[in-house]
Coordinates of C-alpha atoms and ligand atoms in Angstrom, one line a residue:
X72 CA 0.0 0.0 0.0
X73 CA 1.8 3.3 -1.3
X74 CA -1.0 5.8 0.3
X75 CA -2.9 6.0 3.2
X76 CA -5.2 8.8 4.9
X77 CA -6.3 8.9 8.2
X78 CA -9.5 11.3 9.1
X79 CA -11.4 12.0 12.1
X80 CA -14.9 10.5 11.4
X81 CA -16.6 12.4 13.9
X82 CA -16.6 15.8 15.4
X83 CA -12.8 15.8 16.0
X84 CA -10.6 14.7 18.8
X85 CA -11.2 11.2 18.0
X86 CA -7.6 10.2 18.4
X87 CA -5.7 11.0 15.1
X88 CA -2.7 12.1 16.4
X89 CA -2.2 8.4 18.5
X90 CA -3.4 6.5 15.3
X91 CA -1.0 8.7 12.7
X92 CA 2.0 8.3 14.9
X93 CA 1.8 4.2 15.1
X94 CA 1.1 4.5 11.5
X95 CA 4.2 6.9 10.8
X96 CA 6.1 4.1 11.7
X97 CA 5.4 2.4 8.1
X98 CA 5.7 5.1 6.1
X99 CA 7.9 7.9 4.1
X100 CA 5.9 11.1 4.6
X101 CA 3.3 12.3 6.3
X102 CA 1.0 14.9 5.1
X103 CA -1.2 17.5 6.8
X104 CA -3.8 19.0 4.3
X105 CA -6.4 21.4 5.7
X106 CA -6.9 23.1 8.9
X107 CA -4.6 25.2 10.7
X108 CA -3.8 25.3 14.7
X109 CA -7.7 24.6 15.6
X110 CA -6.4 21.1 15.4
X111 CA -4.6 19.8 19.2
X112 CA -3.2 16.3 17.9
X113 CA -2.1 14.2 21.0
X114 CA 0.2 11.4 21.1
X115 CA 1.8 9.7 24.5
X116 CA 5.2 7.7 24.2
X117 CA 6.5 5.7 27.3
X118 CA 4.9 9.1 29.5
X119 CA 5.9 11.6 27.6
X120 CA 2.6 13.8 25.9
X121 CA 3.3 15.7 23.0
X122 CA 0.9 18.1 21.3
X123 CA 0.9 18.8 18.0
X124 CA -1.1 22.0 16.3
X125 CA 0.4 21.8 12.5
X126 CA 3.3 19.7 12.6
X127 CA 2.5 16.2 11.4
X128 CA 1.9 13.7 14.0
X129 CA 5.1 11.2 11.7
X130 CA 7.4 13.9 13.6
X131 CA 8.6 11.7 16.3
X132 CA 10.0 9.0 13.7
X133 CA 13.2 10.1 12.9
X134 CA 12.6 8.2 9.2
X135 CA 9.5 9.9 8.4
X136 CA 9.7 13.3 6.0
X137 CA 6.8 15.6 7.7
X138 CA 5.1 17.8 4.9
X139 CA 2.6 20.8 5.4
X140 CA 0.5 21.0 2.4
X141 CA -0.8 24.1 0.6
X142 CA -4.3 23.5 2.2
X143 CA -3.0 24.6 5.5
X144 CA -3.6 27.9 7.1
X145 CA -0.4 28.5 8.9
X146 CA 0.3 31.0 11.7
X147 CA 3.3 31.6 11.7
X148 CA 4.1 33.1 15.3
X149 CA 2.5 29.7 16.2
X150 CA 4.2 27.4 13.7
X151 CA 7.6 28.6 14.9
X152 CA 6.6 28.3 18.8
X153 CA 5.4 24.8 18.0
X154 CA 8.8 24.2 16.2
X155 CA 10.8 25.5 19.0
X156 CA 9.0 23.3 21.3
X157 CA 8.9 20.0 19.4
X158 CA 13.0 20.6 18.9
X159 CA 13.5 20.2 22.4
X160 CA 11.4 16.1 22.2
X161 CA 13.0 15.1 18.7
X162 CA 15.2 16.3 15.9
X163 CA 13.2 18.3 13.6
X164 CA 15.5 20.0 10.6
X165 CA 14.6 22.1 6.9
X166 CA 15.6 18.1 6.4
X167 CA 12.7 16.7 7.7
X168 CA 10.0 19.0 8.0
X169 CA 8.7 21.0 4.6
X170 CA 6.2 23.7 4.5
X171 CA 4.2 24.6 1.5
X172 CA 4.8 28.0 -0.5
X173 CA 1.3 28.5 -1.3
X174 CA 0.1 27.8 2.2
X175 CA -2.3 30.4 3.2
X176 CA -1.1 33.0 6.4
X177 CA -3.4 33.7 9.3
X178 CA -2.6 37.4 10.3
X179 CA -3.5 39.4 13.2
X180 CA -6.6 40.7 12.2
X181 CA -8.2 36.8 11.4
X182 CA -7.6 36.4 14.7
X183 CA -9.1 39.5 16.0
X184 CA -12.3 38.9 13.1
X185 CA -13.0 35.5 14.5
X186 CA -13.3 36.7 18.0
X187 CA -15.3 39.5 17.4
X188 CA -17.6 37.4 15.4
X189 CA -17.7 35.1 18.0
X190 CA -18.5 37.7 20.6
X191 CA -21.3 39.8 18.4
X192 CA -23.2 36.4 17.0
X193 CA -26.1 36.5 17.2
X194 CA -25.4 32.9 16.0
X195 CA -22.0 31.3 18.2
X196 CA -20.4 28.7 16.4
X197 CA -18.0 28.0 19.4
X198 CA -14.4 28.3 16.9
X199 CA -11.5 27.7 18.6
X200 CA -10.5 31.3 18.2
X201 CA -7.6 30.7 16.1
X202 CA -8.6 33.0 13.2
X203 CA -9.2 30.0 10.5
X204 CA -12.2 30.6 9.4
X205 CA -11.7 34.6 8.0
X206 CA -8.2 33.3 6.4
X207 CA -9.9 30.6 4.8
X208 CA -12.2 33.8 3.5
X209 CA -9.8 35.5 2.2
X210 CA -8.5 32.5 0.9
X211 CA -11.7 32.4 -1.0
X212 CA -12.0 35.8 -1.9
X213 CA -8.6 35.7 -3.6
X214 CA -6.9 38.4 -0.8
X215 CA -5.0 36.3 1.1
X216 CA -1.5 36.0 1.8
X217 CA 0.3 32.9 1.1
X218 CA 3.7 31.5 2.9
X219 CA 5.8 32.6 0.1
X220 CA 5.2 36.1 0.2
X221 CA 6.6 36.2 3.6
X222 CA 9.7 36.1 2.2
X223 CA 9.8 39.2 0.1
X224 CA 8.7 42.6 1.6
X225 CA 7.5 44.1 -1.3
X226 CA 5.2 41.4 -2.5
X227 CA 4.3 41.1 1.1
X228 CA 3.1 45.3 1.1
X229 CA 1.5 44.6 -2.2
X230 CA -0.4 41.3 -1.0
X231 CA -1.2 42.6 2.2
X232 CA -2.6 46.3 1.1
X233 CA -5.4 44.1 -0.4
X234 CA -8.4 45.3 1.3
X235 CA -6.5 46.3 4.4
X236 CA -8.3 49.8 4.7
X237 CA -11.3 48.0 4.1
X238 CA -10.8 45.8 7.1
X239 CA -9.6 48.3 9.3
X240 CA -12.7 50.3 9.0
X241 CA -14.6 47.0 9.2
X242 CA -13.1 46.7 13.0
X243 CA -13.1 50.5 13.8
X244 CA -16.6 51.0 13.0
X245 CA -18.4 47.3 13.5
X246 CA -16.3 46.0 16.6
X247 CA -14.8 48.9 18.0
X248 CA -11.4 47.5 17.5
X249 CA -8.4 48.9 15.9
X250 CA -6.1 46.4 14.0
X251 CA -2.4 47.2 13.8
X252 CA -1.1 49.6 11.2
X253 CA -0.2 48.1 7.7
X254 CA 3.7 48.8 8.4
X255 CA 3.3 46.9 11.7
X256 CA 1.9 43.9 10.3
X257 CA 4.5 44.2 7.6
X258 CA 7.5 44.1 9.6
X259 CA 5.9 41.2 12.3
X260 CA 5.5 38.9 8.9
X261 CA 8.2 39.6 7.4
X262 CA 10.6 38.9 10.4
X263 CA 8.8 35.7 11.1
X264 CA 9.5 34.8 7.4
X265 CA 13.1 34.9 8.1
X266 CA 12.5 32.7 10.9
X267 CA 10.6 29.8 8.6
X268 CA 12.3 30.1 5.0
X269 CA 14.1 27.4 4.9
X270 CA 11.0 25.0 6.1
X271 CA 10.0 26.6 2.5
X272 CA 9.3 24.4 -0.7
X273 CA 7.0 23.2 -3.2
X274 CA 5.3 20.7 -1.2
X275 CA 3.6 19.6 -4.4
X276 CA 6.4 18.8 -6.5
X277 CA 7.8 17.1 -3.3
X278 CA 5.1 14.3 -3.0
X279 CA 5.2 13.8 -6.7
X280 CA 9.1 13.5 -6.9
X281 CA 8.1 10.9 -3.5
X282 CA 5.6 9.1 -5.1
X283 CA 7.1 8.2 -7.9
X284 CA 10.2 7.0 -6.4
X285 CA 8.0 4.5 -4.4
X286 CA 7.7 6.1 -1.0
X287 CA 4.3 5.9 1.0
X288 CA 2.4 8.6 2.2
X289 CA 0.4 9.1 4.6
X290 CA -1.9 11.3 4.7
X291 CA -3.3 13.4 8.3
X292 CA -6.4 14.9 8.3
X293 CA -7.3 17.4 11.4
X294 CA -11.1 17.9 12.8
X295 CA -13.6 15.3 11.5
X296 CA -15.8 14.5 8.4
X297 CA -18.6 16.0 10.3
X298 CA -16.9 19.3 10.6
X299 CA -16.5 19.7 6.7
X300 CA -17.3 22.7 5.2
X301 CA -19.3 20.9 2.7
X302 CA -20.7 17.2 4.3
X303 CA -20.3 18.9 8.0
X304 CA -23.1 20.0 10.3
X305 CA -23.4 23.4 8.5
X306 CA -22.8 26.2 10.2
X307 CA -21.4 24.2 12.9
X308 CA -18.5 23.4 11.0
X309 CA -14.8 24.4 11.0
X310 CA -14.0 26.3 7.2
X311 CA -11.9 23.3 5.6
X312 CA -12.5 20.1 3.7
X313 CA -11.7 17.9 6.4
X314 CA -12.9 14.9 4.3
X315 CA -11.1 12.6 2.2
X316 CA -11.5 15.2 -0.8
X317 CA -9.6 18.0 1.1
X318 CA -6.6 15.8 -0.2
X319 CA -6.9 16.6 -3.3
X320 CA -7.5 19.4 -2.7
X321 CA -5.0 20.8 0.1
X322 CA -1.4 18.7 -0.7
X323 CA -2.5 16.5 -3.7
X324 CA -1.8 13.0 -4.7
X325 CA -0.1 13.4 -8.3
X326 CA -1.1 10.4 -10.4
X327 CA -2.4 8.1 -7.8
X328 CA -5.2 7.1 -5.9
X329 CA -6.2 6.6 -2.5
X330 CA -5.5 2.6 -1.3
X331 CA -6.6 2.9 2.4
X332 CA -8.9 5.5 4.1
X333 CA -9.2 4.9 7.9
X334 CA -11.7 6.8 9.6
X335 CA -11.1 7.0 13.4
X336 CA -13.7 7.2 15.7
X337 CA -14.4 6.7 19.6
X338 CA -15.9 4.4 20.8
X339 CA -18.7 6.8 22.0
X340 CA -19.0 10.3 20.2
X341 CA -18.0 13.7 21.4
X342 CA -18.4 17.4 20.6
X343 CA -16.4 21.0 21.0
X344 CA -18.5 23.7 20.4
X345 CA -22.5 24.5 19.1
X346 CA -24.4 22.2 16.8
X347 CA -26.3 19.5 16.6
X348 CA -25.5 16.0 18.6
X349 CA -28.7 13.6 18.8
X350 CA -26.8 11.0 21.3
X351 CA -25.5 14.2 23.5
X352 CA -25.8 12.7 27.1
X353 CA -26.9 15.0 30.1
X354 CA -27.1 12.5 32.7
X355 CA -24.1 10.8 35.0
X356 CA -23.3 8.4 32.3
X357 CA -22.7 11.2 29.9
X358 CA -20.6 13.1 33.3
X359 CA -18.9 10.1 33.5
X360 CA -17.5 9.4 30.0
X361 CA -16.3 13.1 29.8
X362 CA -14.7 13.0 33.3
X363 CA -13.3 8.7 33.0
X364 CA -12.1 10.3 29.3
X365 CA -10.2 13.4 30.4
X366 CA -12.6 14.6 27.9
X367 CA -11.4 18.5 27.5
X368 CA -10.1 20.2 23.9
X369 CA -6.2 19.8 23.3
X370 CA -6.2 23.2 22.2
X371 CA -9.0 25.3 23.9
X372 CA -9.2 23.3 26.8
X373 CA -12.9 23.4 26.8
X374 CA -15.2 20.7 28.0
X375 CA -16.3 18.2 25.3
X376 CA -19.9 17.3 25.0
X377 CA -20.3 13.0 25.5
X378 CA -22.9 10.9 24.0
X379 CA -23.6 7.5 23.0
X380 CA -21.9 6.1 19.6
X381 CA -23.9 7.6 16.5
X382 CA -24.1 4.7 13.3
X383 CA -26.2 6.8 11.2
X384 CA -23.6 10.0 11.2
X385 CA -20.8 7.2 10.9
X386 CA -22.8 5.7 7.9
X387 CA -22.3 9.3 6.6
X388 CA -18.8 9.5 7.1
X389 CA -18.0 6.3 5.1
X390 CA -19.9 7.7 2.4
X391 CA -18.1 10.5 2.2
X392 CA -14.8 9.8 2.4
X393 CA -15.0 6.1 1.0
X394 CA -13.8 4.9 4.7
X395 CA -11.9 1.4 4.4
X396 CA -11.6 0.7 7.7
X397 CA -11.7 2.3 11.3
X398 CA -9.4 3.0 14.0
X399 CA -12.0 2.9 16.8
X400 CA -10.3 4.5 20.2
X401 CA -10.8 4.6 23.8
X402 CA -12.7 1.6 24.4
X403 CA -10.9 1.6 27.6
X404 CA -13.0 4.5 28.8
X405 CA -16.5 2.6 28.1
X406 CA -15.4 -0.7 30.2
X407 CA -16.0 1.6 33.2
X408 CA -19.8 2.1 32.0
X409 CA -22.4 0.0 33.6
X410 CA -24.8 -0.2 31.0
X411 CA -23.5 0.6 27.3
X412 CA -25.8 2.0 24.2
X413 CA -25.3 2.3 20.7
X414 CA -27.5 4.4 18.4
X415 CA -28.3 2.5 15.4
X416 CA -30.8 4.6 13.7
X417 CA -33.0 7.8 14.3
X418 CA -36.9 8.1 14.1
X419 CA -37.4 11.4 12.3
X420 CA -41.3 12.5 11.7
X421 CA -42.3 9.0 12.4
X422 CA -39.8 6.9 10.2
X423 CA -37.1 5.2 11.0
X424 CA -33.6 6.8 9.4
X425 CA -31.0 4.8 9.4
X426 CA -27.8 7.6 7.6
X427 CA -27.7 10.6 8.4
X428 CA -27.9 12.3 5.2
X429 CA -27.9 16.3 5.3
X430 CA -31.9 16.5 4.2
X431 CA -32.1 15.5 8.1
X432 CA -32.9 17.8 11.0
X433 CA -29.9 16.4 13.8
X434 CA -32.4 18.4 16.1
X435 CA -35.8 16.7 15.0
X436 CA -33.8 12.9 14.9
X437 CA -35.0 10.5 18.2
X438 CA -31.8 7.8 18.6
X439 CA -32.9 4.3 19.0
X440 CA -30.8 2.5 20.7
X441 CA -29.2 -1.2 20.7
X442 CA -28.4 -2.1 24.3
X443 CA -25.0 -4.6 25.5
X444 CA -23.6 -5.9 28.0
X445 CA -20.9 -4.6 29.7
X446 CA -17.1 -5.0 28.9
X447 CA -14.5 -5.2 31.6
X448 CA -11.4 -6.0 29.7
X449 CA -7.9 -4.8 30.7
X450 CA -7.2 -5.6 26.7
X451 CA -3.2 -6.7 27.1
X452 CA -4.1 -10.2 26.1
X453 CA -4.7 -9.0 22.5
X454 CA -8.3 -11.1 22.7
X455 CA -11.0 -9.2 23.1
X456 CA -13.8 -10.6 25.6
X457 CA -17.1 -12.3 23.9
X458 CA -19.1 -8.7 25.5
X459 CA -16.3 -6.5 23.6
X460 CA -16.3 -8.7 20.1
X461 CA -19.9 -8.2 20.5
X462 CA -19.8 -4.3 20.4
X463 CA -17.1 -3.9 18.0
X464 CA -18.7 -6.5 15.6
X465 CA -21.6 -4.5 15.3
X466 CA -19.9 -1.7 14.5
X467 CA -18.7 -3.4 11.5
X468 CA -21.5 -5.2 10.4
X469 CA -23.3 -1.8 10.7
X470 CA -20.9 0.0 8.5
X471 CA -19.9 -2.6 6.5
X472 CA -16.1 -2.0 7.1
X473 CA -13.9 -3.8 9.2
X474 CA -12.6 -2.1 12.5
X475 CA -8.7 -2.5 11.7
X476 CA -7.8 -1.4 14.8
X477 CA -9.0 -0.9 18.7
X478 CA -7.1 1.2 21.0
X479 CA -7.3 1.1 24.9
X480 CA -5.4 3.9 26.2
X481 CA -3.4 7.2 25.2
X482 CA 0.2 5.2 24.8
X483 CA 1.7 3.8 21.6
X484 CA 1.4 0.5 22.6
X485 CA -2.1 0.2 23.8
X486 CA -3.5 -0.6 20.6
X487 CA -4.6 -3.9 19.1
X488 CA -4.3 -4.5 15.3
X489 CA -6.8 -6.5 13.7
X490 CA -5.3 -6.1 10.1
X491 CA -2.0 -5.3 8.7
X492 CA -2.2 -2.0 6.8
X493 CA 1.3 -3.1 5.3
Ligands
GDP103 P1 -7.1 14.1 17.7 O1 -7.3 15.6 17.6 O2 -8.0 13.3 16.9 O3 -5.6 13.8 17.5 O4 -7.4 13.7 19.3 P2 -7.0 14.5 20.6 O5 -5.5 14.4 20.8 O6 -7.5 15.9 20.5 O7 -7.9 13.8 21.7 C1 -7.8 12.4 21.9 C2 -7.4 12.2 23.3 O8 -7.6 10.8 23.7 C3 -6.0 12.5 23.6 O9 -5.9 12.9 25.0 C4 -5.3 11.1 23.5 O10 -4.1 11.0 24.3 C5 -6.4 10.2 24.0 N1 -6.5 8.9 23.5 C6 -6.4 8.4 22.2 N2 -6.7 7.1 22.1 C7 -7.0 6.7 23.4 C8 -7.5 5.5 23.9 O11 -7.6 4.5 23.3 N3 -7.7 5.5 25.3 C9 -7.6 6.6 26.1 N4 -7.9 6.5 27.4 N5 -7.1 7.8 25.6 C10 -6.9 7.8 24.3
IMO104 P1 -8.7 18.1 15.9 O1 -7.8 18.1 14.7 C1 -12.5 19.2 17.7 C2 -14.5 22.8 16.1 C3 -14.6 24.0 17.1 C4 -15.9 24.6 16.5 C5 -15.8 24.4 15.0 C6 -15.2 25.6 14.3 O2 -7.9 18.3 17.2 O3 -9.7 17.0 15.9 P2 -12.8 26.7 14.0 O4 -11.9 27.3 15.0 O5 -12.2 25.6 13.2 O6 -13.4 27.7 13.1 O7 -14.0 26.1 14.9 O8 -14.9 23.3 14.8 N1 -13.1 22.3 16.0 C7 -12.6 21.2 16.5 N2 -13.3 20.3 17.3 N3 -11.3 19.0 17.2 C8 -10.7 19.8 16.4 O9 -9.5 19.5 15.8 C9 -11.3 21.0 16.0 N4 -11.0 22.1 15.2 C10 -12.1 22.8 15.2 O10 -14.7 23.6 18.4 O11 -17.0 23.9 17.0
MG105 MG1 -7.8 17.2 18.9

């Protein structure tokens, strides 16, 4: 197998970071595609927690060749924090780690929109406050600045004089706020560009030159399928493809296709932020999921919203990113649960819905539930108990794709494969 993605096939925070960096072991490259520093990827090795934001979750594998695709909106203060901090767990080099050109900059005032936004409403989307959504705008809007021009000041001037007046009586008059002045701006990119130029390359070109020389790729999506700009709960959404299209899309995959799409997924669901989430649990069950799985936002810190495992929005995501196979994580967390659900289809208006196809109202769909037994494994025999095979079986059968892999806890080594991926 030359390629491989790996995307969150929930809401997020399902556990890509653990699942990329056991994965990184097999391959060349690993990719990030979309999103920015919204993303907080963890991965634990022998005690040791590291967070990543942009940097691809291959980085602690010495072999692997970490690539941030043009898709990414990069904040550069951030990036070169990040940097500075992951140099002091492993060796990261302009060797090692590429950045695209054509990367798209968050600048102060992204930052600055998203928060007023945020504050005004009247409808919250709980961001992470990062300033990705009005870079992706300008993205959009054809305004934006991208990584290259951080490396010469007067294409940065020019680029950045692009609706700047217009923005800064956006703030002065709308939100009260004054941005910095142009020069300012200027002169805080521009030295930061210094800081990241030789991380600089055609990222493209790269995984072409990669690709056909044989090397596999893996690719690392950030958020989930159900955060997608397009197949997400709109307008509850982050602004990226997070699906399996935003490859394409954000780093490419010259001349080849897709082998292997794992979807990861927890074993129950959770949720950062506003929006619909029909198996959202407001009892002590639902307390004590989210307090048994630590369950708080690697970036914000916030309090994630726990509810029972959701087949119809994972039917969904398979059909939208052509899932192969799922990573399915912290079943650790659910053998402390008495009594265990899973939500096999909705009743919406009277019928019974079994996908959660966009044309439904998440807020007008009933769960019906599938009741098992409890699980009490401590999983380090490999075998799964009859009440666990039981669970995870009808997760497959539901979805029609094999679970490849289980995890039961936040180390490297508490994981069990049930397939290769070689
Ligand atoms: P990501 O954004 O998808 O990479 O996920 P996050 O890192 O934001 O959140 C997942 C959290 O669950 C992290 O704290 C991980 O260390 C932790 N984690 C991942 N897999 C497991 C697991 O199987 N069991 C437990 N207990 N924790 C896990
Ligand atoms: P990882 O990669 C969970 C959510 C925010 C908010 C919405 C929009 O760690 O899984 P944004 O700042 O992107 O405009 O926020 O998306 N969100 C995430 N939720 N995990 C993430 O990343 C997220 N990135 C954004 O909470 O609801
Ligand atoms: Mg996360």
């Amino acid at each position: 197998m030359q390629t491989m993605a790996i995307i969150g096939a929930q809401w997020g925070d399902e556990g890509k970071g653990k699942i990329t960096d056991l994965l990184a072991e097999k391959c060349d490259l690993v990719v990030r595609y979309q999103g920015g520093h919204n993303a907080g990827h963890t991965i634990w090795v022998n005690g040791q927690k590291t967070v990543l934001h942009v940097i691809p979750s291959g980085v602690l594998h010495p072999h692997c060749l970490s690539v941030i695709g043009h898709g990414v909106v990069l904040e550069p203060e951030n990036f070169l924090n990040e940097l500075a901090k992951i140099k002091g767990v492993t060796n990261v080099t302009p060797e090692n780690l590429k950045l695209s050109s054509t990367a798209t900059v968050i600048t102060s005032y992204h930052k600055l929109l998203d928060a007023a936004r945020e504050a005004q409403g009247p409808e919250k989307i709980g961001t992470t406050g990062k300033g990705i959504g009005p870079a992706y705008e300008d993205k959009v809007s054809r305004r934006a600045i991208k990584v290259k021009d951080l490396l010469d000041k007067d294409t940065l001037v020019r680029r950045l004089s692009n609706g700047y007046a217009e923005k800064a009586i956006l703030f002065k008059h709308l939100y009260q706020i004054e941005i910095p002045a142009i020069e300012q701006e200027v002169e805080r990119l521009y030295r930061y560009g210094e800081s990241l130029k030789d991380y600089v390359v055609d990222t493209f070109s790269l995984i072409d030159d990669q690709l056909s020389k044989g090397k596999r790729v893996l690719y690392e999506g950030a958020q989930g399928i159900l955060l997608d700009v397009d197949y997400g709960t709109y307008p509850y959404v982050t602004s990226s493809s997070t699906a399996a299209s935003g490859i394409y899309n954000g780093a490419g995959i010259p001349g080849k296709k897709l082998e292997e799409v794992i979807g990861v997924a927890k074993a129950y669901t959770t949720r950062v932020g506003e929006g619909p989430f029909p198996t959202e649990l407001f009892d002590d069950i639902g307390a004590l999921i989210q307090k048994t799985g630590n369950e708080f936002g690697a970036t914000t810190g916030r309090k994630r919203r726990c509810g029972w495992l959701d087949i119809p929005l994972l039917r969904y995501s398979v059909k939208c990113s052509q899932l192969t196979s799922i990573a399915l994580t912290k079943l650790d967390i659910l053998s402390s649960v008495p009594e265990l659900k899973i939500c096999y289809a909705y009743e919406v208006n009277g019928k019974v819905v079994d996908c959660a196809y966009p044309g439904i109202n998440l807020y007008n769909a009933k769960p019906l539930y599938k009741t098992f037994k409890p699980f009490t494994d401590d999983f380090t025999s490999g075998k799964p108990s009859a009440e666990l095979e039981t669970y995870i079986s009808f997760l497959q059968e539901s979805l029609g794709i094999p679970v490849g892999i289980y995890a039961y806890g936040p180390d490297r080594n508490q994981i069990v494969f049930r397939q290769s991926y070689s």
